[in-house]
mmCIF file of C-alpha atoms and ligand atoms in Angstrom:
data_model
loop_
_atom_site.group_PDB
_atom_site.id
_atom_site.type_symbol
_atom_site.label_atom_id
_atom_site.label_comp_id
_atom_site.label_asym_id
_atom_site.label_seq_id
_atom_site.Cartn_x
_atom_site.Cartn_y
_atom_site.Cartn_z
ATOM 1 C CA MET A 1 -17.254 -3.868 -13.490
ATOM 2 C CA LYS A 2 -13.672 -5.274 -13.620
ATOM 3 C CA LYS A 3 -13.323 -9.327 -14.778
ATOM 4 C CA THR A 4 -12.510 -11.719 -12.623
ATOM 5 C CA ILE A 5 -10.738 -14.718 -12.581
ATOM 6 C CA ARG A 6 -14.388 -16.565 -11.614
ATOM 7 C CA ASP A 7 -15.729 -14.496 -15.166
ATOM 8 C CA LEU A 8 -12.367 -16.388 -17.103
ATOM 9 C CA ASP A 9 -12.367 -20.339 -17.944
ATOM 10 C CA VAL A 10 -8.743 -21.857 -16.409
ATOM 11 C CA LYS A 11 -9.056 -25.102 -16.921
ATOM 12 C CA ASN A 12 -6.418 -26.758 -19.100
ATOM 13 C CA LYS A 13 -4.960 -23.204 -19.198
ATOM 14 C CA ARG A 14 -1.709 -21.675 -18.941
ATOM 15 C CA VAL A 15 -2.640 -18.712 -16.190
ATOM 16 C CA LEU A 16 -0.225 -15.750 -16.224
ATOM 17 C CA VAL A 17 -0.231 -14.147 -12.878
ATOM 18 C CA ARG A 18 1.644 -10.614 -12.305
ATOM 19 C CA CYS A 19 2.294 -11.188 -8.121
ATOM 20 C CA ASP A 20 3.149 -8.648 -5.864
ATOM 21 C CA PHE A 21 6.516 -10.418 -4.432
ATOM 22 C CA ASN A 22 7.792 -7.827 -3.167
ATOM 23 C CA VAL A 23 8.925 -8.804 -0.058
ATOM 24 C CA PRO A 24 11.104 -6.903 2.676
ATOM 25 C CA LEU A 25 14.669 -9.211 2.661
ATOM 26 C CA ASN A 26 17.211 -9.391 5.202
ATOM 27 C CA GLU A 27 21.102 -9.189 4.855
ATOM 28 C CA LYS A 28 21.155 -13.242 3.823
ATOM 29 C CA GLY A 29 18.579 -12.969 1.591
ATOM 30 C CA ASP A 30 15.902 -14.332 4.154
ATOM 31 C CA ILE A 31 12.567 -13.478 4.130
ATOM 32 C CA THR A 32 11.480 -11.537 7.198
ATOM 33 C CA ASP A 33 7.662 -11.022 6.329
ATOM 34 C CA ASP A 34 5.988 -12.941 3.854
ATOM 35 C CA ASN A 35 2.094 -11.095 4.092
ATOM 36 C CA ARG A 36 2.480 -10.846 0.495
ATOM 37 C CA ILE A 37 2.785 -13.848 -0.176
ATOM 38 C CA THR A 38 -0.201 -15.556 1.818
ATOM 39 C CA ALA A 39 -2.171 -12.628 0.286
ATOM 40 C CA ALA A 40 -1.463 -14.112 -3.179
ATOM 41 C CA LEU A 41 -2.824 -17.663 -2.224
ATOM 42 C CA PRO A 42 -5.966 -17.658 -2.873
ATOM 43 C CA THR A 43 -5.856 -16.887 -6.472
ATOM 44 C CA ILE A 44 -2.921 -19.517 -7.209
ATOM 45 C CA LYS A 45 -4.988 -21.541 -4.832
ATOM 46 C CA TYR A 46 -7.983 -21.258 -7.403
ATOM 47 C CA ILE A 47 -6.264 -21.489 -10.526
ATOM 48 C CA MET A 48 -4.434 -25.037 -9.371
ATOM 49 C CA GLU A 49 -8.420 -26.585 -8.225
ATOM 50 C CA LYS A 50 -10.157 -25.282 -11.759
ATOM 51 C CA GLY A 51 -7.069 -27.307 -13.568
ATOM 52 C CA GLY A 52 -5.377 -24.680 -14.656
ATOM 53 C CA LYS A 53 -1.424 -23.689 -14.320
ATOM 54 C CA PRO A 54 0.446 -20.820 -12.303
ATOM 55 C CA ILE A 55 2.392 -19.010 -14.126
ATOM 56 C CA LEU A 56 4.031 -16.537 -11.904
ATOM 57 C CA MET A 57 5.748 -13.494 -12.009
ATOM 58 C CA SER A 58 6.473 -10.666 -9.705
ATOM 59 C CA HIS A 59 9.285 -8.370 -9.490
ATOM 60 C CA LEU A 60 11.724 -7.623 -5.883
ATOM 61 C CA GLY A 61 13.283 -4.158 -5.250
ATOM 62 C CA ARG A 62 14.676 -2.008 -7.340
ATOM 63 C CA PRO A 63 17.692 -4.072 -9.628
ATOM 64 C CA LYS A 64 17.917 -1.045 -11.818
ATOM 65 C CA GLY A 65 17.430 -3.215 -15.600
ATOM 66 C CA LYS A 66 19.892 -6.063 -15.416
ATOM 67 C CA ALA A 67 20.389 -9.151 -13.452
ATOM 68 C CA ASP A 68 21.055 -8.626 -9.832
ATOM 69 C CA LYS A 69 21.488 -12.191 -7.756
ATOM 70 C CA LYS A 70 21.025 -10.488 -4.475
ATOM 71 C CA LEU A 71 17.135 -9.525 -5.897
ATOM 72 C CA THR A 72 16.807 -12.832 -7.261
ATOM 73 C CA LEU A 73 12.788 -14.252 -6.637
ATOM 74 C CA ALA A 74 15.024 -18.134 -5.625
ATOM 75 C CA PRO A 75 13.600 -17.495 -2.026
ATOM 76 C CA VAL A 76 9.955 -16.876 -2.990
ATOM 77 C CA GLY A 77 9.823 -19.932 -4.931
ATOM 78 C CA LYS A 78 10.587 -21.800 -1.980
ATOM 79 C CA LYS A 79 8.330 -20.515 0.554
ATOM 80 C CA LEU A 80 5.896 -20.456 -1.793
ATOM 81 C CA GLU A 81 6.405 -24.209 -2.230
ATOM 82 C CA GLU A 82 6.898 -24.173 2.067
ATOM 83 C CA LEU A 83 3.055 -22.790 2.101
ATOM 84 C CA LEU A 84 1.526 -24.800 -1.102
ATOM 85 C CA GLY A 85 3.176 -27.977 -0.523
ATOM 86 C CA CYS A 86 3.445 -28.095 -3.968
ATOM 87 C CA GLU A 87 6.417 -28.092 -6.396
ATOM 88 C CA VAL A 88 7.347 -24.615 -7.433
ATOM 89 C CA VAL A 89 9.628 -25.136 -10.996
ATOM 90 C CA PHE A 90 11.748 -21.296 -10.861
ATOM 91 C CA ALA A 91 12.729 -20.311 -14.224
ATOM 92 C CA ASP A 92 16.272 -18.776 -13.093
ATOM 93 C CA TYR A 93 16.904 -17.237 -15.970
ATOM 94 C CA ASP A 94 18.715 -13.530 -15.602
ATOM 95 C CA ASP A 95 17.000 -12.712 -18.954
ATOM 96 C CA VAL A 96 13.004 -13.412 -17.393
ATOM 97 C CA ILE A 97 11.793 -14.781 -20.895
ATOM 98 C CA ASN A 98 12.897 -16.815 -23.610
ATOM 99 C CA GLU A 99 12.450 -20.550 -25.499
ATOM 100 C CA GLU A 100 13.361 -22.916 -22.648
ATOM 101 C CA VAL A 101 10.821 -20.542 -19.888
ATOM 102 C CA VAL A 102 7.856 -20.579 -22.862
ATOM 103 C CA GLU A 103 8.511 -24.375 -22.767
ATOM 104 C CA LEU A 104 9.015 -24.749 -18.895
ATOM 105 C CA SER A 105 5.024 -23.168 -19.119
ATOM 106 C CA LYS A 106 3.721 -25.478 -21.428
ATOM 107 C CA LYS A 107 4.586 -28.881 -19.193
ATOM 108 C CA ASP A 108 3.814 -30.033 -15.699
ATOM 109 C CA PHE A 109 0.643 -28.970 -15.642
ATOM 110 C CA GLU A 110 -0.013 -29.906 -11.614
ATOM 111 C CA LYS A 111 3.226 -27.416 -10.253
ATOM 112 C CA ILE A 112 3.594 -23.899 -10.427
ATOM 113 C CA LEU A 113 5.930 -21.802 -12.571
ATOM 114 C CA LEU A 114 7.429 -18.720 -11.277
ATOM 115 C CA LEU A 115 9.718 -16.391 -12.970
ATOM 116 C CA GLN A 116 12.632 -14.641 -12.327
ATOM 117 C CA ASN A 117 12.884 -10.786 -10.798
ATOM 118 C CA THR A 118 10.930 -9.293 -14.077
ATOM 119 C CA ARG A 119 12.897 -6.342 -13.008
ATOM 120 C CA PHE A 120 16.281 -8.025 -14.000
ATOM 121 C CA ARG A 121 14.854 -6.719 -17.854
ATOM 122 C CA LYS A 122 14.947 -2.329 -18.353
ATOM 123 C CA GLU A 123 12.155 -2.896 -20.872
ATOM 124 C CA GLU A 124 9.778 -4.146 -17.707
ATOM 125 C CA LYS A 125 9.745 -0.133 -16.339
ATOM 126 C CA GLU A 126 9.448 0.731 -20.017
ATOM 127 C CA ASN A 127 6.082 -1.072 -20.822
ATOM 128 C CA GLU A 128 7.570 -2.006 -23.805
ATOM 129 C CA GLU A 129 6.106 -3.387 -26.113
ATOM 130 C CA ASN A 130 8.127 -7.038 -27.603
ATOM 131 C CA PHE A 131 8.555 -7.517 -24.102
ATOM 132 C CA SER A 132 5.215 -7.547 -22.990
ATOM 133 C CA LYS A 133 4.533 -9.737 -26.207
ATOM 134 C CA GLU A 134 7.121 -12.258 -24.951
ATOM 135 C CA LEU A 135 5.593 -12.551 -21.872
ATOM 136 C CA ALA A 136 2.330 -12.760 -22.912
ATOM 137 C CA LYS A 137 3.281 -15.907 -24.164
ATOM 138 C CA LEU A 138 3.854 -17.774 -21.170
ATOM 139 C CA GLY A 139 -0.037 -17.707 -20.950
ATOM 140 C CA ASP A 140 -3.502 -18.546 -22.109
ATOM 141 C CA VAL A 141 -4.928 -15.923 -19.920
ATOM 142 C CA PHE A 142 -3.326 -12.746 -17.733
ATOM 143 C CA ILE A 143 -4.217 -12.443 -14.234
ATOM 144 C CA ASN A 144 -3.663 -8.926 -12.404
ATOM 145 C CA ASP A 145 -3.046 -9.888 -8.614
ATOM 146 C CA ALA A 146 -0.718 -7.568 -7.700
ATOM 147 C CA PHE A 147 -1.786 -4.237 -6.642
ATOM 148 C CA GLY A 148 1.039 -3.313 -5.102
ATOM 149 C CA THR A 149 2.024 -2.054 -8.440
ATOM 150 C CA SER A 150 -1.208 -1.142 -10.214
ATOM 151 C CA HIS A 151 -0.471 2.526 -10.154
ATOM 152 C CA ARG A 152 2.577 2.013 -12.612
ATOM 153 C CA ALA A 153 1.931 0.954 -16.172
ATOM 154 C CA HIS A 154 4.759 -1.615 -16.384
ATOM 155 C CA ALA A 155 5.059 -4.320 -19.212
ATOM 156 C CA SER A 156 4.103 -7.338 -16.643
ATOM 157 C CA ASN A 157 0.732 -5.664 -16.076
ATOM 158 C CA VAL A 158 -0.543 -3.243 -18.730
ATOM 159 C CA GLY A 159 2.085 -4.646 -21.638
ATOM 160 C CA VAL A 160 0.673 -8.133 -20.862
ATOM 161 C CA ALA A 161 -2.714 -7.246 -19.791
ATOM 162 C CA LYS A 162 -3.170 -5.475 -23.586
ATOM 163 C CA ASN A 163 -2.014 -9.242 -25.954
ATOM 164 C CA LEU A 164 -4.154 -11.309 -23.482
ATOM 165 C CA PRO A 165 -7.705 -12.191 -22.300
ATOM 166 C CA ASN A 166 -7.698 -10.871 -18.681
ATOM 167 C CA GLY A 167 -9.155 -9.958 -15.785
ATOM 168 C CA VAL A 168 -8.013 -9.014 -11.943
ATOM 169 C CA GLY A 169 -7.480 -12.057 -9.508
ATOM 170 C CA PHE A 170 -9.560 -12.081 -5.222
ATOM 171 C CA LEU A 171 -6.722 -9.381 -4.069
ATOM 172 C CA VAL A 172 -7.178 -6.815 -6.565
ATOM 173 C CA GLU A 173 -10.811 -8.012 -6.536
ATOM 174 C CA LYS A 174 -10.830 -6.581 -2.493
ATOM 175 C CA GLU A 175 -8.916 -4.087 -2.718
ATOM 176 C CA ILE A 176 -11.485 -2.270 -5.228
ATOM 177 C CA ASP A 177 -13.877 -3.312 -3.873
ATOM 178 C CA LYS A 178 -13.290 -2.237 -0.104
ATOM 179 C CA ILE A 179 -10.929 1.140 -0.839
ATOM 180 C CA GLY A 180 -13.091 1.689 -3.983
ATOM 181 C CA GLY A 181 -16.495 0.636 -2.722
ATOM 182 C CA VAL A 182 -15.945 3.593 0.578
ATOM 183 C CA LEU A 183 -14.880 6.345 -1.947
ATOM 184 C CA LYS A 184 -17.715 6.193 -4.147
ATOM 185 C CA ASN A 185 -20.702 5.093 -1.621
ATOM 186 C CA PRO A 186 -19.410 5.268 1.857
ATOM 187 C CA GLU A 187 -21.264 4.513 5.141
ATOM 188 C CA LYS A 188 -21.610 8.244 6.598
ATOM 189 C CA PRO A 189 -19.893 9.685 8.362
ATOM 190 C CA LEU A 190 -17.280 9.202 7.244
ATOM 191 C CA VAL A 191 -13.588 9.880 9.221
ATOM 192 C CA ALA A 192 -10.232 10.156 7.204
ATOM 193 C CA ILE A 193 -6.960 9.998 9.494
ATOM 194 C CA LEU A 194 -3.978 11.172 7.832
ATOM 195 C CA GLY A 195 -0.846 11.232 9.635
ATOM 196 C CA GLY A 196 2.780 10.629 8.305
ATOM 197 C CA ALA A 197 6.166 12.524 7.324
ATOM 198 C CA LYS A 198 5.040 15.089 4.995
ATOM 199 C CA VAL A 199 2.156 16.964 4.173
ATOM 200 C CA SER A 200 3.482 17.236 0.199
ATOM 201 C CA ASP A 201 3.398 13.575 -0.288
ATOM 202 C CA LYS A 202 -1.525 14.115 1.003
ATOM 203 C CA ILE A 203 -2.390 16.795 -1.047
ATOM 204 C CA ASN A 204 -4.193 15.336 -3.365
ATOM 205 C CA VAL A 205 -5.682 12.355 -1.160
ATOM 206 C CA ILE A 206 -6.716 15.749 1.270
ATOM 207 C CA GLU A 207 -7.979 17.064 -1.770
ATOM 208 C CA ASN A 208 -9.971 14.233 -2.649
ATOM 209 C CA LEU A 209 -10.872 13.781 0.590
ATOM 210 C CA LEU A 210 -12.240 16.960 1.088
ATOM 211 C CA ASN A 211 -15.179 16.040 -1.652
ATOM 212 C CA ILE A 212 -16.746 12.768 0.199
ATOM 213 C CA ALA A 213 -15.331 12.900 3.884
ATOM 214 C CA ASP A 214 -17.181 14.362 6.922
ATOM 215 C CA LYS A 215 -14.508 15.640 8.743
ATOM 216 C CA ILE A 216 -10.597 15.090 8.108
ATOM 217 C CA ILE A 217 -7.908 14.747 11.227
ATOM 218 C CA ILE A 218 -4.349 15.629 10.464
ATOM 219 C CA GLY A 219 -1.657 14.143 12.894
ATOM 220 C CA GLY A 220 1.568 13.128 12.232
ATOM 221 C CA GLY A 221 4.930 14.971 11.068
ATOM 222 C CA MET A 222 2.516 16.961 8.541
ATOM 223 C CA ALA A 223 0.358 18.945 11.321
ATOM 224 C CA PHE A 224 3.435 21.558 12.045
ATOM 225 C CA THR A 225 2.445 22.897 8.011
ATOM 226 C CA PHE A 226 -1.001 23.640 10.056
ATOM 227 C CA VAL A 227 0.388 24.425 13.281
ATOM 228 C CA ALA A 228 2.610 26.552 11.049
ATOM 229 C CA ALA A 229 -0.455 28.254 8.856
ATOM 230 C CA GLN A 230 -2.206 28.920 12.068
ATOM 231 C CA GLY A 231 0.629 31.162 13.218
ATOM 232 C CA TYR A 232 2.014 29.392 15.617
ATOM 233 C CA GLU A 233 6.154 28.402 16.368
ATOM 234 C CA VAL A 234 6.951 24.781 15.601
ATOM 235 C CA GLY A 235 10.391 24.944 16.777
ATOM 236 C CA LYS A 236 12.498 21.622 15.453
ATOM 237 C CA SER A 237 9.365 19.870 14.532
ATOM 238 C CA ILE A 238 9.328 18.619 11.189
ATOM 239 C CA LEU A 239 7.997 21.746 8.264
ATOM 240 C CA GLU A 240 7.961 22.099 5.094
ATOM 241 C CA GLU A 241 7.726 26.057 5.165
ATOM 242 C CA ASP A 242 7.032 25.948 0.841
ATOM 243 C CA LYS A 243 3.996 24.442 2.033
ATOM 244 C CA ILE A 244 2.204 26.818 4.505
ATOM 245 C CA ASP A 245 0.104 28.527 2.044
ATOM 246 C CA LEU A 246 -1.073 25.589 0.738
ATOM 247 C CA ALA A 247 -1.570 24.349 3.729
ATOM 248 C CA LYS A 248 -3.982 27.516 4.283
ATOM 249 C CA GLU A 249 -5.473 27.232 1.273
ATOM 250 C CA LEU A 250 -6.724 23.226 2.144
ATOM 251 C CA MET A 251 -8.822 25.414 5.635
ATOM 252 C CA LYS A 252 -10.037 27.436 4.088
ATOM 253 C CA LYS A 253 -11.339 24.956 1.136
ATOM 254 C CA ALA A 254 -12.384 22.442 3.926
ATOM 255 C CA GLU A 255 -14.298 25.382 5.665
ATOM 256 C CA GLU A 256 -16.126 26.073 2.243
ATOM 257 C CA LYS A 257 -17.039 22.745 2.209
ATOM 258 C CA ARG A 258 -18.071 22.231 5.580
ATOM 259 C CA VAL A 259 -15.303 19.147 6.163
ATOM 260 C CA ASP A 260 -14.266 19.700 9.719
ATOM 261 C CA LEU A 261 -10.268 19.405 9.279
ATOM 262 C CA VAL A 262 -8.778 18.628 12.545
ATOM 263 C CA LEU A 263 -5.478 19.360 13.954
ATOM 264 C CA PRO A 264 -4.023 17.926 17.166
ATOM 265 C CA LEU A 265 -4.617 19.740 20.394
ATOM 266 C CA ASP A 266 -1.485 18.939 21.724
ATOM 267 C CA TYR A 267 2.167 17.038 21.136
ATOM 268 C CA LYS A 268 4.793 15.185 23.030
ATOM 269 C CA VAL A 269 8.061 17.251 21.779
ATOM 270 C CA ALA A 270 11.126 16.276 22.525
ATOM 271 C CA GLU A 271 14.855 17.934 22.457
ATOM 272 C CA GLU A 272 16.337 15.536 20.049
ATOM 273 C CA PHE A 273 14.740 13.017 17.605
ATOM 274 C CA SER A 274 15.758 9.616 19.659
ATOM 275 C CA ASN A 275 13.755 7.363 21.842
ATOM 276 C CA ASP A 276 15.592 8.271 24.564
ATOM 277 C CA SER A 277 15.084 11.979 24.554
ATOM 278 C CA GLU A 278 12.762 13.464 27.864
ATOM 279 C CA TRP A 279 9.854 14.324 26.661
ATOM 280 C CA LYS A 280 7.075 16.694 27.670
ATOM 281 C CA THR A 281 3.649 17.207 26.082
ATOM 282 C CA VAL A 282 2.778 20.536 25.400
ATOM 283 C CA SER A 283 -0.175 22.503 23.854
ATOM 284 C CA TYR A 284 -0.085 23.630 19.842
ATOM 285 C CA GLU A 285 0.115 26.613 20.537
ATOM 286 C CA ASN A 286 3.066 26.536 22.897
ATOM 287 C CA ILE A 287 5.760 23.994 21.225
ATOM 288 C CA PRO A 288 8.628 25.664 22.831
ATOM 289 C CA SER A 289 11.623 26.509 20.066
ATOM 290 C CA ASP A 290 14.216 23.886 21.252
ATOM 291 C CA TYR A 291 11.735 21.166 20.603
ATOM 292 C CA MET A 292 10.301 19.295 18.094
ATOM 293 C CA GLY A 293 6.692 17.188 17.868
ATOM 294 C CA LEU A 294 7.183 13.099 17.738
ATOM 295 C CA ASP A 295 4.047 12.598 18.764
ATOM 296 C CA ILE A 296 0.402 13.661 19.651
ATOM 297 C CA GLY A 297 -0.501 14.129 23.300
ATOM 298 C CA GLU A 298 -3.479 13.281 25.162
ATOM 299 C CA LYS A 299 -6.351 15.584 25.083
ATOM 300 C CA SER A 300 -5.582 15.105 20.935
ATOM 301 C CA ILE A 301 -6.038 11.090 21.497
ATOM 302 C CA GLU A 302 -8.551 11.482 23.844
ATOM 303 C CA LEU A 303 -10.529 13.628 21.110
ATOM 304 C CA PHE A 304 -9.727 11.730 17.727
ATOM 305 C CA SER A 305 -11.219 8.743 19.996
ATOM 306 C CA LYS A 306 -13.860 10.173 20.243
ATOM 307 C CA LEU A 307 -14.448 11.574 16.777
ATOM 308 C CA ILE A 308 -13.482 8.139 15.184
ATOM 309 C CA LYS A 309 -15.982 6.649 17.772
ATOM 310 C CA GLU A 310 -18.932 8.763 16.120
ATOM 311 C CA ALA A 311 -17.657 7.983 12.570
ATOM 312 C CA LYS A 312 -19.276 4.769 10.444
ATOM 313 C CA THR A 313 -16.179 4.645 8.116
ATOM 314 C CA VAL A 314 -12.636 5.383 8.597
ATOM 315 C CA ILE A 315 -10.438 5.508 6.267
ATOM 316 C CA TRP A 316 -6.646 5.920 7.621
ATOM 317 C CA ASN A 317 -3.222 6.343 6.562
ATOM 318 C CA GLY A 318 -0.218 7.466 8.049
ATOM 319 C CA PRO A 319 1.234 7.183 11.275
ATOM 320 C CA MET A 320 0.151 9.672 14.273
ATOM 321 C CA GLY A 321 3.864 10.497 15.525
ATOM 322 C CA VAL A 322 7.549 8.637 15.411
ATOM 323 C CA PHE A 323 5.839 5.652 15.952
ATOM 324 C CA GLU A 324 9.220 3.174 15.463
ATOM 325 C CA PHE A 325 10.481 4.943 18.754
ATOM 326 C CA ASP A 326 8.619 3.225 21.319
ATOM 327 C CA ASN A 327 7.936 6.223 23.063
ATOM 328 C CA PHE A 328 6.133 8.480 20.724
ATOM 329 C CA ALA A 329 3.984 5.435 19.629
ATOM 330 C CA GLU A 330 1.282 6.264 21.727
ATOM 331 C CA GLY A 331 -0.717 8.472 19.645
ATOM 332 C CA THR A 332 -0.570 5.612 16.293
ATOM 333 C CA GLU A 333 -0.942 2.954 18.706
ATOM 334 C CA GLU A 334 -4.479 4.099 20.447
ATOM 335 C CA ILE A 335 -5.701 4.714 17.169
ATOM 336 C CA CYS A 336 -5.646 1.124 15.961
ATOM 337 C CA LYS A 337 -7.320 0.125 19.392
ATOM 338 C CA VAL A 338 -10.132 3.051 19.122
ATOM 339 C CA LEU A 339 -10.439 1.362 15.318
ATOM 340 C CA ALA A 340 -10.201 -2.766 16.822
ATOM 341 C CA GLU A 341 -12.655 -2.028 19.480
ATOM 342 C CA ASN A 342 -15.542 -0.591 17.837
ATOM 343 C CA ASP A 343 -17.866 -1.877 15.239
ATOM 344 C CA ILE A 344 -16.254 0.730 12.111
ATOM 345 C CA ILE A 345 -15.471 0.263 8.692
ATOM 346 C CA SER A 346 -11.863 0.663 8.564
ATOM 347 C CA ILE A 347 -9.755 1.028 5.545
ATOM 348 C CA ILE A 348 -6.089 0.975 6.450
ATOM 349 C CA GLY A 349 -4.302 2.543 3.964
ATOM 350 C CA GLY A 350 -0.387 0.516 3.072
ATOM 351 C CA GLY A 351 2.585 1.158 4.225
ATOM 352 C CA ASP A 352 3.214 2.660 7.706
ATOM 353 C CA SER A 353 -0.379 2.539 9.181
ATOM 354 C CA ALA A 354 -0.262 -1.400 8.390
ATOM 355 C CA ALA A 355 2.727 -1.400 9.721
ATOM 356 C CA ALA A 356 1.529 -0.092 13.048
ATOM 357 C CA VAL A 357 -1.590 -2.163 13.061
ATOM 358 C CA LYS A 358 0.614 -5.569 12.401
ATOM 359 C CA LYS A 359 2.848 -4.796 15.287
ATOM 360 C CA ALA A 360 -0.330 -4.156 17.886
ATOM 361 C CA GLY A 361 -1.426 -6.992 16.711
ATOM 362 C CA LEU A 362 -4.788 -5.856 15.564
ATOM 363 C CA GLU A 363 -5.226 -6.841 11.778
ATOM 364 C CA ASP A 364 -7.818 -9.558 12.610
ATOM 365 C CA SER A 365 -9.829 -6.041 13.571
ATOM 366 C CA MET A 366 -9.560 -4.217 11.061
ATOM 367 C CA THR A 367 -12.278 -4.538 7.848
ATOM 368 C CA HIS A 368 -9.448 -3.743 5.055
ATOM 369 C CA ILE A 369 -5.233 -3.411 5.320
ATOM 370 C CA SER A 370 -4.403 -2.551 1.938
ATOM 371 C CA THR A 371 -1.670 -4.532 0.362
ATOM 372 C CA GLY A 372 0.159 -1.058 -1.336
ATOM 373 C CA GLY A 373 1.801 1.797 -0.224
ATOM 374 C CA GLY A 374 1.833 4.276 -3.621
ATOM 375 C CA ALA A 375 -1.238 2.085 -5.112
ATOM 376 C CA SER A 376 -3.960 2.478 -2.133
ATOM 377 C CA LEU A 377 -2.709 6.529 -2.070
ATOM 378 C CA GLU A 378 -3.175 6.654 -5.637
ATOM 379 C CA PHE A 379 -6.863 5.479 -5.459
ATOM 380 C CA MET A 380 -7.491 7.298 -2.100
ATOM 381 C CA GLU A 381 -6.462 10.231 -4.575
ATOM 382 C CA GLY A 382 -9.323 9.334 -6.588
ATOM 383 C CA LYS A 383 -6.628 8.946 -9.676
ATOM 384 C CA VAL A 384 -6.879 6.302 -12.607
ATOM 385 C CA LEU A 385 -4.860 2.857 -11.511
ATOM 386 C CA PRO A 386 -3.287 2.065 -15.000
ATOM 387 C CA GLY A 387 -2.803 -1.610 -14.074
ATOM 388 C CA ILE A 388 -6.690 -1.845 -13.452
ATOM 389 C CA ASP A 389 -8.067 -0.036 -15.711
ATOM 390 C CA ILE A 390 -5.947 -1.351 -18.773
ATOM 391 C CA ILE A 391 -8.597 -5.158 -17.444
ATOM 392 C CA SER A 392 -11.499 -5.727 -19.707
ATOM 393 C CA ASP A 393 -14.449 -5.596 -17.652
ATOM 394 C CA LYS A 394 -17.544 -8.010 -17.655
HETATM 395 P P1 AMP B 1 5.033 8.538 4.999
HETATM 396 O O1 AMP B 1 5.879 7.419 4.811
HETATM 397 O O2 AMP B 1 4.718 9.908 4.972
HETATM 398 O O3 AMP B 1 3.415 7.934 5.530
HETATM 399 O O4 AMP B 1 5.472 8.938 6.648
HETATM 400 C C1 AMP B 1 5.726 7.938 7.637
HETATM 401 C C2 AMP B 1 6.774 8.368 8.340
HETATM 402 O O5 AMP B 1 6.125 9.588 9.062
HETATM 403 C C3 AMP B 1 7.242 7.609 9.974
HETATM 404 O O6 AMP B 1 8.886 6.835 9.279
HETATM 405 C C4 AMP B 1 7.426 8.506 11.094
HETATM 406 O O7 AMP B 1 8.019 8.058 11.851
HETATM 407 C C5 AMP B 1 7.314 10.251 10.447
HETATM 408 N N1 AMP B 1 6.418 10.587 11.431
HETATM 409 C C6 AMP B 1 5.742 10.620 11.729
HETATM 410 N N2 AMP B 1 5.516 11.326 12.649
HETATM 411 C C7 AMP B 1 6.472 12.576 13.117
HETATM 412 C C8 AMP B 1 6.938 13.596 13.412
HETATM 413 N N3 AMP B 1 6.415 14.645 14.257
HETATM 414 N N4 AMP B 1 8.050 13.731 13.115
HETATM 415 C C9 AMP B 1 9.053 13.259 12.202
HETATM 416 N N5 AMP B 1 8.662 11.733 11.489
HETATM 417 C C10 AMP B 1 7.458 11.600 11.842
#
């Protein structure tokens, strides 16, 4: 078990926290979705209640190791002030850390200090030792509360943790507890639903889940590589030809392990990759050569819903179709609804599935929606996440 913020004395301490403030911005630089900021609040509030000073750091976007004013964390500081109702001092230094920032960290314990985008320094992604030590001068203790970057070993998570007493924050604790709990000791039957564009992104997840799940449902664009593996035409549907043999292998492994690998029975197919394209529903053996599958069909929705209702636990990662197009969002929306309306432990992997749940307004009905896309995928692959691994055990 990893140490958490509760295991550390934060009173009168400078608590350096790695947050995930990698929020989407519009062209004007305004934050379009503040979920990642609100998700960080419990840890920040706890530190303040206990009399510590939160010193927050995060990356934002991909500034390629040098200052890029479009990717400043200034709007995050403003949003934090709005949400917390207290002053946030923004250390607006392009070099992120210097003597003046260290001085700021020692002043005004009732104020939060926010650093500039850690990726303004190339040493961040290199996990460079000196930069890590410099950052560590800002805190008496370190908390990793950025699940979304925990699959990367960077200076602001792994590097700093090597130099300070440390623990995880409430957000990371919940991710470990919910995703890790289901992977280690799921309430059975466990059904995994995997979708999204490509099989190649999900191979390791499928491999790992073959050891844990009772059933694996495959939807989305990745299903067509399996359709081809069964010897059927996929028309103009998205297909990874070089992964057909692998799909065959996965089907064989599933059979050996007695895991049901369930594929869609039918698809909504269209002539063009467009919301306005005319569409029809066809069975999986009859995809016409000039059509592409953009969503699962009604029979598939019915079958998948039945299997979900029989489950105690469901892990879901990846949409069932091109859910960004309203006409091809039904499969994904129906999965959201079935999960929300039934008494099921539902763990939603980050990224597109999380976006679909939010679009349907059903966040509150899910057991857990991960804040990390890549990190939740690697967790589900059974990989060690370096940002969590480095944190001290209890
Ligand atoms: P991923 O990031 O791998 O989870 O993939 C998500 C993307 O897969 C979304 O943008 C979907 O639009 C896309 N997708 C899902 N189903 C299909 C499909 N049948 N054809 C093409 N793209 C799809």
